Coordinates of C-alpha atoms and ligand atoms in Angstrom, one line a residue:
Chain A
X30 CA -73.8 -197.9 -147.2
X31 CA -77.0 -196.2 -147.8
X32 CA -77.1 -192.8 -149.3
X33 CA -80.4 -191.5 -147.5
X34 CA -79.7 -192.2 -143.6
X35 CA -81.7 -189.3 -142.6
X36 CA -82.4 -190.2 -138.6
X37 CA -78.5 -191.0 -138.9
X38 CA -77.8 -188.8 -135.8
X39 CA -74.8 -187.1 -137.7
X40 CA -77.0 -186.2 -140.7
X41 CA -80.1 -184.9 -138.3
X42 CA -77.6 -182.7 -136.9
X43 CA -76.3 -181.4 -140.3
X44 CA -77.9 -182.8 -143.3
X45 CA -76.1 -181.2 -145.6
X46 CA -73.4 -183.3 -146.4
X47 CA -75.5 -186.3 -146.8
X48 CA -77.5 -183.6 -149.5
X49 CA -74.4 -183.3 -151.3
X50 CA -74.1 -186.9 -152.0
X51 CA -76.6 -187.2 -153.3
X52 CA -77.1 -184.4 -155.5
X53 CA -73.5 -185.4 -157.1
X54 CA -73.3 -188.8 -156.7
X55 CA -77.1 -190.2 -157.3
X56 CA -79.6 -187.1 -157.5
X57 CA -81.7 -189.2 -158.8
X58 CA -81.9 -192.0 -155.4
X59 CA -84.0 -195.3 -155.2
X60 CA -83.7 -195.8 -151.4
X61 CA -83.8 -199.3 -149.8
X62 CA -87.5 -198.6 -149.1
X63 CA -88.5 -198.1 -152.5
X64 CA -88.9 -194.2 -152.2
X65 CA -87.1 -191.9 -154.7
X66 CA -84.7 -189.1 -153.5
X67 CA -84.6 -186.3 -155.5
X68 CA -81.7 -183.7 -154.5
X69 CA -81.3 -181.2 -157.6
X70 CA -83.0 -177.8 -158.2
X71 CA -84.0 -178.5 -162.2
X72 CA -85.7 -181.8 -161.4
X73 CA -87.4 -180.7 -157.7
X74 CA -88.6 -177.7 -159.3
X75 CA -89.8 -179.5 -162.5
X76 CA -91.9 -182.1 -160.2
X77 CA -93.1 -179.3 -158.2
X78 CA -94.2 -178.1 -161.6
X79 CA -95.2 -181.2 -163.1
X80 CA -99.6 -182.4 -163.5
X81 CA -97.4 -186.3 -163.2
X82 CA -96.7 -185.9 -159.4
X83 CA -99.5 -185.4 -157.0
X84 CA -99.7 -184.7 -153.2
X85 CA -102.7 -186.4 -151.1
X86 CA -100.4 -189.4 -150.0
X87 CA -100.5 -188.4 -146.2
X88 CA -104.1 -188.6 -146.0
X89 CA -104.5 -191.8 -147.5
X90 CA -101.7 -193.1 -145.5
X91 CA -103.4 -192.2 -142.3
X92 CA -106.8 -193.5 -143.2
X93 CA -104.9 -197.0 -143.9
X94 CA -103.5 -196.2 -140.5
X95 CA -106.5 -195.4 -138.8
X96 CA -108.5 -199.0 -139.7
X97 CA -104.7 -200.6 -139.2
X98 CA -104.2 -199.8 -135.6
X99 CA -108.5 -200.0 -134.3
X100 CA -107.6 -203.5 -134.4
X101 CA -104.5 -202.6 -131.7
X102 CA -106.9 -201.1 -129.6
X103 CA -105.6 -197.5 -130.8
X104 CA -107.5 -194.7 -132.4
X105 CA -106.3 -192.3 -134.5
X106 CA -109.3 -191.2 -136.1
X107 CA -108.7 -187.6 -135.1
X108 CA -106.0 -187.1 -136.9
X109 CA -108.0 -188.0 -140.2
X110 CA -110.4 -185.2 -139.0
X111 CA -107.6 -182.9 -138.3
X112 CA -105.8 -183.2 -141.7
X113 CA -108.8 -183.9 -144.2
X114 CA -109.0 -180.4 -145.8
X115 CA -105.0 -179.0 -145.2
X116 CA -105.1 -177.6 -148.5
X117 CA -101.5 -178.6 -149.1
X118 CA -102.7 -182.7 -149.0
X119 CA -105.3 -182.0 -151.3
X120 CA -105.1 -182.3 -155.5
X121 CA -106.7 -180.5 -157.9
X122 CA -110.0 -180.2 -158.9
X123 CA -110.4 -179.9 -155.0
X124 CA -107.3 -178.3 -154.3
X125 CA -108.0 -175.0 -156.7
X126 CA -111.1 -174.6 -155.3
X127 CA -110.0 -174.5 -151.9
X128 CA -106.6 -172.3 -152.4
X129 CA -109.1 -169.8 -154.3
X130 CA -111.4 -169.7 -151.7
X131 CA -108.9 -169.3 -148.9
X132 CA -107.1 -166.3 -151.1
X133 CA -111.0 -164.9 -151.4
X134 CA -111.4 -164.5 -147.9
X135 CA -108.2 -163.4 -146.9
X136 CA -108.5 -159.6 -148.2
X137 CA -106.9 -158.3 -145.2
X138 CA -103.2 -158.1 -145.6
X139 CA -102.4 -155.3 -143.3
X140 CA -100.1 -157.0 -140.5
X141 CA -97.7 -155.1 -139.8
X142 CA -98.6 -152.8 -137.0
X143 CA -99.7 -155.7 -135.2
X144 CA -96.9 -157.5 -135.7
X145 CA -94.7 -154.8 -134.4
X146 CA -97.1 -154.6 -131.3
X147 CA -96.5 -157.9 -130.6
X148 CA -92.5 -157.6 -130.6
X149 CA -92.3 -154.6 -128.3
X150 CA -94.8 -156.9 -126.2
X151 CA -92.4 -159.8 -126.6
X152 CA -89.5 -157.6 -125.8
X153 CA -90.8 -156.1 -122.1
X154 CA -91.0 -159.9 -121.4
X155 CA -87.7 -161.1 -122.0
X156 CA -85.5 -157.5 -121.8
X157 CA -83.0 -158.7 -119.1
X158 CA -83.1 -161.7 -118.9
X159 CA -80.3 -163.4 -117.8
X160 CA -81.6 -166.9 -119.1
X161 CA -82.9 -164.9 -122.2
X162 CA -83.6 -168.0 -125.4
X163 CA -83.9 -166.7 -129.3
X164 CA -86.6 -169.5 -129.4
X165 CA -88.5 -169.8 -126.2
X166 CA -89.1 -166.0 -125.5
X167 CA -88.6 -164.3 -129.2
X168 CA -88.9 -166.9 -132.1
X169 CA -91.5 -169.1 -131.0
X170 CA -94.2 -166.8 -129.5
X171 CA -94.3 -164.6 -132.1
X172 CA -95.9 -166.1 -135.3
X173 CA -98.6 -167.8 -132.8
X174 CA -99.5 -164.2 -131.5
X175 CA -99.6 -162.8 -135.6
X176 CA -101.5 -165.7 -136.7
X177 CA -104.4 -165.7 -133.7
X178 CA -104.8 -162.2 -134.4
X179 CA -105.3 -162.9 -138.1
X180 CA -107.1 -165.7 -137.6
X181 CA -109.3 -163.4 -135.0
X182 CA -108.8 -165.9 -132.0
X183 CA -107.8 -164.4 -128.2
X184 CA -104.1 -164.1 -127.8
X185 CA -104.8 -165.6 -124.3
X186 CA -105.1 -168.8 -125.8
X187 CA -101.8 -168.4 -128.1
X188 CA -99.9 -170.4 -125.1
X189 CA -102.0 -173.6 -125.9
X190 CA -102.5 -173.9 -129.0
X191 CA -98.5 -173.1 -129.7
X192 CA -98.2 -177.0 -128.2
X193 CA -100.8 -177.9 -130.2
X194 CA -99.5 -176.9 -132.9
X195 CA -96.1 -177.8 -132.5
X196 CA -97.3 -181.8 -131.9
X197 CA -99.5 -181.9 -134.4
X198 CA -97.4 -180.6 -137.6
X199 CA -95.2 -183.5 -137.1
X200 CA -98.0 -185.1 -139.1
X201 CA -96.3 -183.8 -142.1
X202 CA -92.9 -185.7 -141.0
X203 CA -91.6 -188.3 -143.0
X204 CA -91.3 -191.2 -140.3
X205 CA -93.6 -190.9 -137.5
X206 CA -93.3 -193.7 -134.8
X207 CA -96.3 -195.3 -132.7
X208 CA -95.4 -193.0 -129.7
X209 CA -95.6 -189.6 -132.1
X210 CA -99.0 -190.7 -133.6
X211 CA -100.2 -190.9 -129.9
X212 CA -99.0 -187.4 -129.2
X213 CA -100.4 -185.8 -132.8
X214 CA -103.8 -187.6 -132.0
X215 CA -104.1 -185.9 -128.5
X216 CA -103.0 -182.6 -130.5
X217 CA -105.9 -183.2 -133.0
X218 CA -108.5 -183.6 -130.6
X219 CA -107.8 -180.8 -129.0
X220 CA -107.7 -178.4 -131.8
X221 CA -110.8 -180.1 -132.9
X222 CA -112.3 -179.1 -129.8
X223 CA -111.3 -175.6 -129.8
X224 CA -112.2 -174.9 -133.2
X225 CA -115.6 -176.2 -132.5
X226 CA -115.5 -174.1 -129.3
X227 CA -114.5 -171.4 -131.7
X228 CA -117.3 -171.6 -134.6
X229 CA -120.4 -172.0 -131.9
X230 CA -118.8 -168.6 -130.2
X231 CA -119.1 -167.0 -134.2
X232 CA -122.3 -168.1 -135.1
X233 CA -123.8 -166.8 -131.6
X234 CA -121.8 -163.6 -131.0
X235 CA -120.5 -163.2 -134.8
X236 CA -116.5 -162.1 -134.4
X237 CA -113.7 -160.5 -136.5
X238 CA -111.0 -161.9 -138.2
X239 CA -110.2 -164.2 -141.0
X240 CA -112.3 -167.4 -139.3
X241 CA -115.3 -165.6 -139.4
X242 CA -114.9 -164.5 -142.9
X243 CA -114.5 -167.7 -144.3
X244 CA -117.6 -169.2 -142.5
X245 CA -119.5 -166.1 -144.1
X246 CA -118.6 -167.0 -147.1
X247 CA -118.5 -170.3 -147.2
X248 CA -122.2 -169.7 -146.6
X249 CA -122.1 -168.4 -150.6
X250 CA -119.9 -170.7 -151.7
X251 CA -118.8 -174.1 -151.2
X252 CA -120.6 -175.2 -148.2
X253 CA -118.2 -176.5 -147.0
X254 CA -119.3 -179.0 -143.1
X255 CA -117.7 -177.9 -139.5
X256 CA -115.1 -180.5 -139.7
X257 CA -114.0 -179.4 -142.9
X258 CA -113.8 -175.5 -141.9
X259 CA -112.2 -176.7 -139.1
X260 CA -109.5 -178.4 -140.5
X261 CA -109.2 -175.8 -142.7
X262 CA -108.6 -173.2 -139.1
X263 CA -105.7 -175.7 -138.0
X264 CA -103.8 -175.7 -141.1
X265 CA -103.9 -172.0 -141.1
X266 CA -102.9 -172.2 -137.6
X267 CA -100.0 -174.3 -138.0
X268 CA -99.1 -173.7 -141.7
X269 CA -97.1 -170.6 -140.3
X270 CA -96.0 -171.1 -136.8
X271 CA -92.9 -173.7 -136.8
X272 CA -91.9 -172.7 -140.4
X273 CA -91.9 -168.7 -139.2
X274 CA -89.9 -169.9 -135.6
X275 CA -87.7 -171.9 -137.8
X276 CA -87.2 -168.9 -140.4
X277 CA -86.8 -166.3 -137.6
X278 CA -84.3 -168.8 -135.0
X279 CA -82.2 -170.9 -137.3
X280 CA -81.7 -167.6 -139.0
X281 CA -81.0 -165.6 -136.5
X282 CA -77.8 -168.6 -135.5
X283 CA -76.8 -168.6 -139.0
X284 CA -76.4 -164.6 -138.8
X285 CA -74.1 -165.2 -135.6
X286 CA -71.9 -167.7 -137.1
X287 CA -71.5 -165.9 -140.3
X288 CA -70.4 -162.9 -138.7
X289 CA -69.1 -161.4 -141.9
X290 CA -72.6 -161.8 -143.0
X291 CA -74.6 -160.4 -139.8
X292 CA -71.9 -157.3 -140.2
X293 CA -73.4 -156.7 -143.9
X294 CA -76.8 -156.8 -142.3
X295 CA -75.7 -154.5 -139.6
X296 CA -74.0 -151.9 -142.0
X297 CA -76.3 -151.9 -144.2
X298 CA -80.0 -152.6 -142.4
X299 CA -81.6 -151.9 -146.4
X300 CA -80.7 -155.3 -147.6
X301 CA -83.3 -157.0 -145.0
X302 CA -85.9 -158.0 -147.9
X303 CA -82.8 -160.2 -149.5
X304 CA -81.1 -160.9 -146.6
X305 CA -84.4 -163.2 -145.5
X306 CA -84.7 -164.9 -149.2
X307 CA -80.9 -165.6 -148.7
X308 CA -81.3 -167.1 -145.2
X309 CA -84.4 -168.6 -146.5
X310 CA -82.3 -170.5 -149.4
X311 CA -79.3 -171.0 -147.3
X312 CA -80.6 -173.0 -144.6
X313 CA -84.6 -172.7 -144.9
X314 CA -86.8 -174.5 -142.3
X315 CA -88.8 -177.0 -144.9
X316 CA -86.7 -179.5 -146.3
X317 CA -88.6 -182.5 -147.2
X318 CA -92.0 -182.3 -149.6
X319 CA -93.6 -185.6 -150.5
X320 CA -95.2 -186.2 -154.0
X321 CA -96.9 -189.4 -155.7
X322 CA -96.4 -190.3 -159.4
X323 CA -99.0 -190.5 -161.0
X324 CA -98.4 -192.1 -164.2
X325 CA -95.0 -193.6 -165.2
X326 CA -92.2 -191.4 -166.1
X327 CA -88.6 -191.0 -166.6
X328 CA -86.4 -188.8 -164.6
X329 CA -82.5 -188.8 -165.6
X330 CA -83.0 -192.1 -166.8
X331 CA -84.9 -193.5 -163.9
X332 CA -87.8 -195.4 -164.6
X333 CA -90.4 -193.9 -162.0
X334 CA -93.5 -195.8 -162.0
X335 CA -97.2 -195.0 -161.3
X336 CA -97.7 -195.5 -157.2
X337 CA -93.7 -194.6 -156.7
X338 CA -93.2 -192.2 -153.9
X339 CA -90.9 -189.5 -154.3
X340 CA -89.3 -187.2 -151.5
X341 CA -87.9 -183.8 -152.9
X342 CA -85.1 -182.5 -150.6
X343 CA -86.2 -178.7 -151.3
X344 CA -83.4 -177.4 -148.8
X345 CA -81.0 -179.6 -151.2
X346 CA -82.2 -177.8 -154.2
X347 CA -81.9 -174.9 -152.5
X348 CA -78.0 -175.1 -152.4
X349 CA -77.2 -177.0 -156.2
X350 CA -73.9 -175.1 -157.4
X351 CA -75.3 -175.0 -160.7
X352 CA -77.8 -172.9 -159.9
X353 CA -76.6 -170.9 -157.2
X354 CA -72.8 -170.1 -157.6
X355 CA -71.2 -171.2 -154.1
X356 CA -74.7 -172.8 -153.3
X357 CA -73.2 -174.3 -149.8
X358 CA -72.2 -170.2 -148.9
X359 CA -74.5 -167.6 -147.3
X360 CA -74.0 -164.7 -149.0
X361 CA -76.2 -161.8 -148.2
X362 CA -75.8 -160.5 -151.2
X363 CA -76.3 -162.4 -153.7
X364 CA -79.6 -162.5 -155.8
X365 CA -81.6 -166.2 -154.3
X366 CA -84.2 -165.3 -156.6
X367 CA -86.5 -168.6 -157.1
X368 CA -85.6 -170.3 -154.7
X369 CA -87.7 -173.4 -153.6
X370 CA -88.6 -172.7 -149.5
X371 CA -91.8 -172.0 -150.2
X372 CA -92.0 -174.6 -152.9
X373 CA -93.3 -173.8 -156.4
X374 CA -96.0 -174.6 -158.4
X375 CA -99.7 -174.8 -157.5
X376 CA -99.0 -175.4 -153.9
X377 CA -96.9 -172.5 -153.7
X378 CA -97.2 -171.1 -150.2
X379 CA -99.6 -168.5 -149.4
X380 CA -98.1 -167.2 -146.6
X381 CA -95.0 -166.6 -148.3
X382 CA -95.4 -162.9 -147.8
X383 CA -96.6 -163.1 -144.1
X384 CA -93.4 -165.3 -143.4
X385 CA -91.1 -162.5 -145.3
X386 CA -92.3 -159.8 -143.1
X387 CA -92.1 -161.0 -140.3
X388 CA -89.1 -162.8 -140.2
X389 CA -87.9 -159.0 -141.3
X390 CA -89.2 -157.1 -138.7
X391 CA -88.1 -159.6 -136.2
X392 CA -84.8 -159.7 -137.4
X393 CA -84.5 -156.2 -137.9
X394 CA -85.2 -155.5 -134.0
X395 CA -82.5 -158.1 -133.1
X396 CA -80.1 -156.1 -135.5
X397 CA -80.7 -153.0 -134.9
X398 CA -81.1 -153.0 -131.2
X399 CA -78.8 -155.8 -130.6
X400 CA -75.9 -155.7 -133.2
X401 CA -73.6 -158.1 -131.1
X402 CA -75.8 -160.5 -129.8
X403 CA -73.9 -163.8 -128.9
X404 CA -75.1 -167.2 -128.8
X405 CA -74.2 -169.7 -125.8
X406 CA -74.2 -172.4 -127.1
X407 CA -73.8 -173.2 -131.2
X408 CA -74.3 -176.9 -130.7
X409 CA -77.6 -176.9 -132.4
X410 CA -80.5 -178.8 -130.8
X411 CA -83.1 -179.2 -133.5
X412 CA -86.1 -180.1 -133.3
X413 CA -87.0 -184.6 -133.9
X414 CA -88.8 -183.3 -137.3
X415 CA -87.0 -184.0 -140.9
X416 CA -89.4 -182.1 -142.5
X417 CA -90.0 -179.0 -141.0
X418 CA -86.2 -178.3 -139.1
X419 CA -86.1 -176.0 -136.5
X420 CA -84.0 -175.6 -133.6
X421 CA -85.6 -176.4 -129.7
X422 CA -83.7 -173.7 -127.8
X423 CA -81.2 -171.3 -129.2
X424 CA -80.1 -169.8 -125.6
X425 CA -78.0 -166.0 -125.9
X426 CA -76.6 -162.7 -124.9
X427 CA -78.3 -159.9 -126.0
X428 CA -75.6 -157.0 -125.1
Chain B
X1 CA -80.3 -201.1 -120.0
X2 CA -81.8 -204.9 -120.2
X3 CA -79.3 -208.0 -119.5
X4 CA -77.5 -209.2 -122.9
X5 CA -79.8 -211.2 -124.9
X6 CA -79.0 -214.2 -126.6
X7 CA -78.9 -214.8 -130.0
X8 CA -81.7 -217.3 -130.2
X9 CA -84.1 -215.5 -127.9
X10 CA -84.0 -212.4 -129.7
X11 CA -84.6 -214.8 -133.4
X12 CA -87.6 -216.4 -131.4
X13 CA -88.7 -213.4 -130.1
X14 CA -88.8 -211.9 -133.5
X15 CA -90.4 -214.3 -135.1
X16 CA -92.8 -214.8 -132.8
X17 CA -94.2 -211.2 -133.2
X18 CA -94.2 -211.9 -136.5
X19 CA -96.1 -214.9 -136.7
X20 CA -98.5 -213.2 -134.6
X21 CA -99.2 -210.3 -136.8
X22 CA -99.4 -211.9 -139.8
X23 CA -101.4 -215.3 -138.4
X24 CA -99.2 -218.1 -139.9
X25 CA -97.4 -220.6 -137.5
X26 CA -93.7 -219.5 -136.0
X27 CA -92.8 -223.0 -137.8
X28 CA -93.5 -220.9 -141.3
X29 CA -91.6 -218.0 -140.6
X30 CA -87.9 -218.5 -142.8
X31 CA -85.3 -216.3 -141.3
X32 CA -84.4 -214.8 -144.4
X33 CA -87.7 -213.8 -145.9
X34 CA -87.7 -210.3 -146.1
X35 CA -89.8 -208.4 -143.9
X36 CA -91.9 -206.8 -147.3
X37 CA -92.3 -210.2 -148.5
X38 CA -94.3 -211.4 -144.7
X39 CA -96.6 -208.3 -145.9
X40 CA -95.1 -205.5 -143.6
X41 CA -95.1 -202.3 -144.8
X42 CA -95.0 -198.5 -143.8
X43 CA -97.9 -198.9 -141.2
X44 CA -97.7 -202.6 -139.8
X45 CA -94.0 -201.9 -139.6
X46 CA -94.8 -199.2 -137.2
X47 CA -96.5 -201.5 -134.6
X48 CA -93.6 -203.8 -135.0
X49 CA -91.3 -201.8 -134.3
X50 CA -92.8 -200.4 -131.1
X51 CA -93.2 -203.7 -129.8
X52 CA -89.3 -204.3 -130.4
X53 CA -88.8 -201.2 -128.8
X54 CA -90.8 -201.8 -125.6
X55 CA -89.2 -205.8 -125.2
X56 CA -86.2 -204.7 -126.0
X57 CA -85.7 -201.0 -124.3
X58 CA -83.8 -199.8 -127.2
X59 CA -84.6 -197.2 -130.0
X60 CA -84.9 -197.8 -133.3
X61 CA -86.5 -196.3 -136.2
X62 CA -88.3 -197.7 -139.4
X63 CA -85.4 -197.7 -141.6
X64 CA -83.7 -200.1 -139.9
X65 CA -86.3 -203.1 -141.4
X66 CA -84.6 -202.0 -144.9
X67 CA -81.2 -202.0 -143.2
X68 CA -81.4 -204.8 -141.7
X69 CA -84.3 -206.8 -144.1
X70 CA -84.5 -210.3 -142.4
X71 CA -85.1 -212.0 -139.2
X72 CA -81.6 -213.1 -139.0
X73 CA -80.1 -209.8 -139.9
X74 CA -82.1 -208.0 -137.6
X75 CA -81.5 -210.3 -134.5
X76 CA -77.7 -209.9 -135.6
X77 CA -78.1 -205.9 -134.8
X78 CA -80.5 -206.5 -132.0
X79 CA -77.6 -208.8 -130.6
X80 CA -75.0 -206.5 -130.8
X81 CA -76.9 -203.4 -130.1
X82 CA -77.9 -205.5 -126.4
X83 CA -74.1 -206.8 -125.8
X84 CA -72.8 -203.8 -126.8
X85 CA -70.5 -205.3 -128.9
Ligands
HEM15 C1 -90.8 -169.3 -143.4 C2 -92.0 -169.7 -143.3 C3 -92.7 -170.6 -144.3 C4 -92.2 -171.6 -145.2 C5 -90.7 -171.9 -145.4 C6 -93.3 -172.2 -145.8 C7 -93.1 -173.2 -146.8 C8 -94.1 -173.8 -147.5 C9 -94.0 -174.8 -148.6 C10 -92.6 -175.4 -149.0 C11 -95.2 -175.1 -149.0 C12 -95.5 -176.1 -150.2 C13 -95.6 -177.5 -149.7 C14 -95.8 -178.5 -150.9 O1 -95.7 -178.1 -152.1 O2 -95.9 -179.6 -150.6 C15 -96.2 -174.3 -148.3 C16 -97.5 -174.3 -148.5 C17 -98.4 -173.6 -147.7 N1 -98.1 -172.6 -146.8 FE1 -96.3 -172.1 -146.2 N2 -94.4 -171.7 -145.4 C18 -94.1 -170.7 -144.5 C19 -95.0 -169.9 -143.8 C20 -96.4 -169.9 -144.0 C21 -97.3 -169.0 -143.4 C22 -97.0 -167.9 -142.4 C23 -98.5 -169.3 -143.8 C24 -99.8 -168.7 -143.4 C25 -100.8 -169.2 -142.8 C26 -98.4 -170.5 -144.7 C27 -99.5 -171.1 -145.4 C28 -99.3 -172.1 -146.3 C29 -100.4 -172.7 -147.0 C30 -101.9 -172.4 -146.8 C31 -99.9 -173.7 -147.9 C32 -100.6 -174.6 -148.8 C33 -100.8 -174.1 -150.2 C34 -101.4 -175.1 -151.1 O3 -101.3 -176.3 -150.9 O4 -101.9 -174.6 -152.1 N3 -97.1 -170.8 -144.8 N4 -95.5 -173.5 -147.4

């Protein structure tokens, strides 16, 4: 029997068993398909770490996928367009200039009033509600809203490019069928589309927000094309949305079945900023990264060779007992400090601090208005994503 | 769900698709070449498997051509999987 079964039904509903197989038994895992499994916390953070591993695999896959399937009569080409400059795909020398030119033009940092604008708006909606869903009326429309209004795009349109987004960062999934390429292509055209929309609309009328400062100064800078500032707009778009939705609902269901936990929360509303890291080790939303070796190297005794394809199991990491004492336990009280849901290393996340605050504030209206909230249902019903994991519907009481 | 397959139709259908995608003769294809060694790989596999899927009306994913490496050990689950066995 193989170790890594991950679309094993059993193991998409709960892979944390299959985790801990791996991490004690082979943490160190050549799957059938030649791809290494790494499960531990000192050797996914050291890869993370490491100049021997690099990203950009995605990228080239597609483009072999692209000229593979114009002979089927199929094109993809979009989603080449879509993904060619998501910072995270992208290795260094490119890759520095990019992050630093993204930090550059993001000087604006003050969120949270919005943020909390958008919660009371969320919360006239679905106060009362009899059919009221953590996901579908709290979770899910709120990092959209946050992020257009970063971005400096019209909330109106938040509706429509949620979808988009939502088919389109399955991109970053490990094993995507024919039938999901079909869906993330129509996603990419249409975020091409809008973006394109979007950039005539600046350079005519000029705008606000963080889209409008980076096409100023990209003018100064790297000069960069359309398609490449675009593609640049949708990762920003979708960097944050099902990761945040994923933070905010799994979160939220872990809090109800650990109720000793949620009562800590409760009784003591300070420990928010620890309580997220916690929840974010515990059972984060991103739980597959994919890196390339670049040069041969041994890990543990495994021979890894140049071309080998490894797949770090951050949420794994996240829960090795000899780093975090009781890893498989939520304890909201306990010190996570480093762990690896935002990754490590130079494609550290750069939202991290968006993510943190507003998972907070969201949580902290469910807590403090809501105490006893009660889910329906605790069969989960996650998402068909290994990578990013969030759950579809999360359906509750408020009280 | 489709009628139970046969054994033998779901070999010749698989090596037919084979043979197509890789352009040799259905004569050439051994049933217990592995899949990797006819030249499929993480992309090719993809269209294969969809066209399993779709003659089939089953679901499968791709690790099922490391599971099951070979014509004949695939047509053994496809079997099964059809007859419910
Ligand atoms: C709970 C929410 C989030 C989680 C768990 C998360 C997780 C991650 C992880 C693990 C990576 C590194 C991937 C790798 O090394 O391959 C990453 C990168 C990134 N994230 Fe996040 N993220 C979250 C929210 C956000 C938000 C709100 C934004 C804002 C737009 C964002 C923007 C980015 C960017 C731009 C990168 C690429 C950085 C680079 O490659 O240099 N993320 N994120």
């Amino acid at each position: 029997m193989s170790l890594w079964a991950p679309l094993d039904p059993e193991n998409i509903s709960n892979p944390y068993p299959m985790y801990r197989d791996l991490r004690l038994n082979d943490p160190v895992y050549r799957a059938s398909s030649g791809e290494w499994i790494i499960t531990r916390y000192e050797d996914v953070r050291s890869i993370l770490k490491s100049p021997d591993f690099r990203v950009g695999n995605k990228r080239e896959w597609m483009d072999r996928g692209i000229t593979y399937f114009k002979h089927k009569e199929r094109d993809f080409t979009a989603i080449a367009d879509a993904i060619n400059t998501f910072i995270l795909l992208i290795d260094p020398p490119r890759h520095t200039e990019l992050r630093k030119f993204v930090i550059r033009a993001w000087d604006d940092k003050e969120v949270a009033d919005q943020i909390r604008q958008h919660i009371e708006e969320l919360r006239k909606g679905y106060f009362g509600r009899a059919d009221f869903d953590f996901i579908e009326h709290f979770a899910r429309p709120l990092p959209v809203m946050t992020i257009a209004r970063i971005l400096g795009i019209p909330i109106e349109d938040c509706q429509e490019l949620q979808n988009w987004g939502f088919s389109l960062v399955k991109v970053l999934d490990l094993y995507n069928k024919v039938e999901d390429l079909v869906r993330i292509e129509k996603a990419s055209s249409d975020l091409i589309r809008y973006f394109e929309d979007h950039l005539v609309k600046l350079k005519d009328h000029g705008g606000e927000g963080l889209i409008s400062k980076i096409v100023e100064l990209n003018k100064t800078t790297l000069r960069l094309s359309d398609k490449e500032l675009i593609s640049i707009c949708i990762f920003l778009l979708i960097a944050g949305q099902e990761t945040t939705v994923g933070l905010i609902g799994t979160g939220l269901r872990n809090l109800f079945i650990h109720e000793d936990q949620r009562k800590k929360l409760t009784d003591h509303p300070e420990i928010m900023n620890l309580a997220i890291e916690e929840l974010l080790r515990f059972d984060g939303p991103v739980h597959l990264l994919g890196r390339i070796a670049k040069r041969n190297t041994v890990l543990n005794g495994h021979e890894i060779r140049e071309g080998d394809t490894l797949t770090l199991c951050i949420a794994s990491a996240n829960r090795d007992e000899s780093k975090y004492e009781n890893g498989e336990k939520l304890r909201l009280d306990r010190d996570p400090r480093n762990h690896l849901a935002f990754g490590a290393g130079i494609h550290f996340c750069l939202g991290d601090w968006l993510a943190k605050l507003q998972g907070a504030m969201a949580l902290e209206e469910i807590i403090a208005n809501h105490p006893d909230y009660c889910v329906r249902d605790t069969t989960p019903d996650w998402n068909n994503n290994l990578s990013i994991r969030t759950l579809s519907s999360l359906p509750a009481i408020l009280n | 769900m489709k009628n139970a397959e046969k054994l033998d139709d779901i070999t010749k259908f698989l090596k037919e698709i084979v043979s197509e995608e890789i352009k040799e003769p259905v004569e050439s294809i051994g049933e217990d070449q592995h899949f990797f060694e006819f030249g499929f790989d993480s992309i090719n596999s993809l269209y294969l498997m969809e066209r399993i899927e779709k003659h089939f009306e089953i679901e499968i994913n791709q690790l099922y051509f490391w599971d099951y490496p070979t014509i004949r050990s695939f047509s053994e689950f496809l079997f099964q999987e059809k007859n419910n066995l």
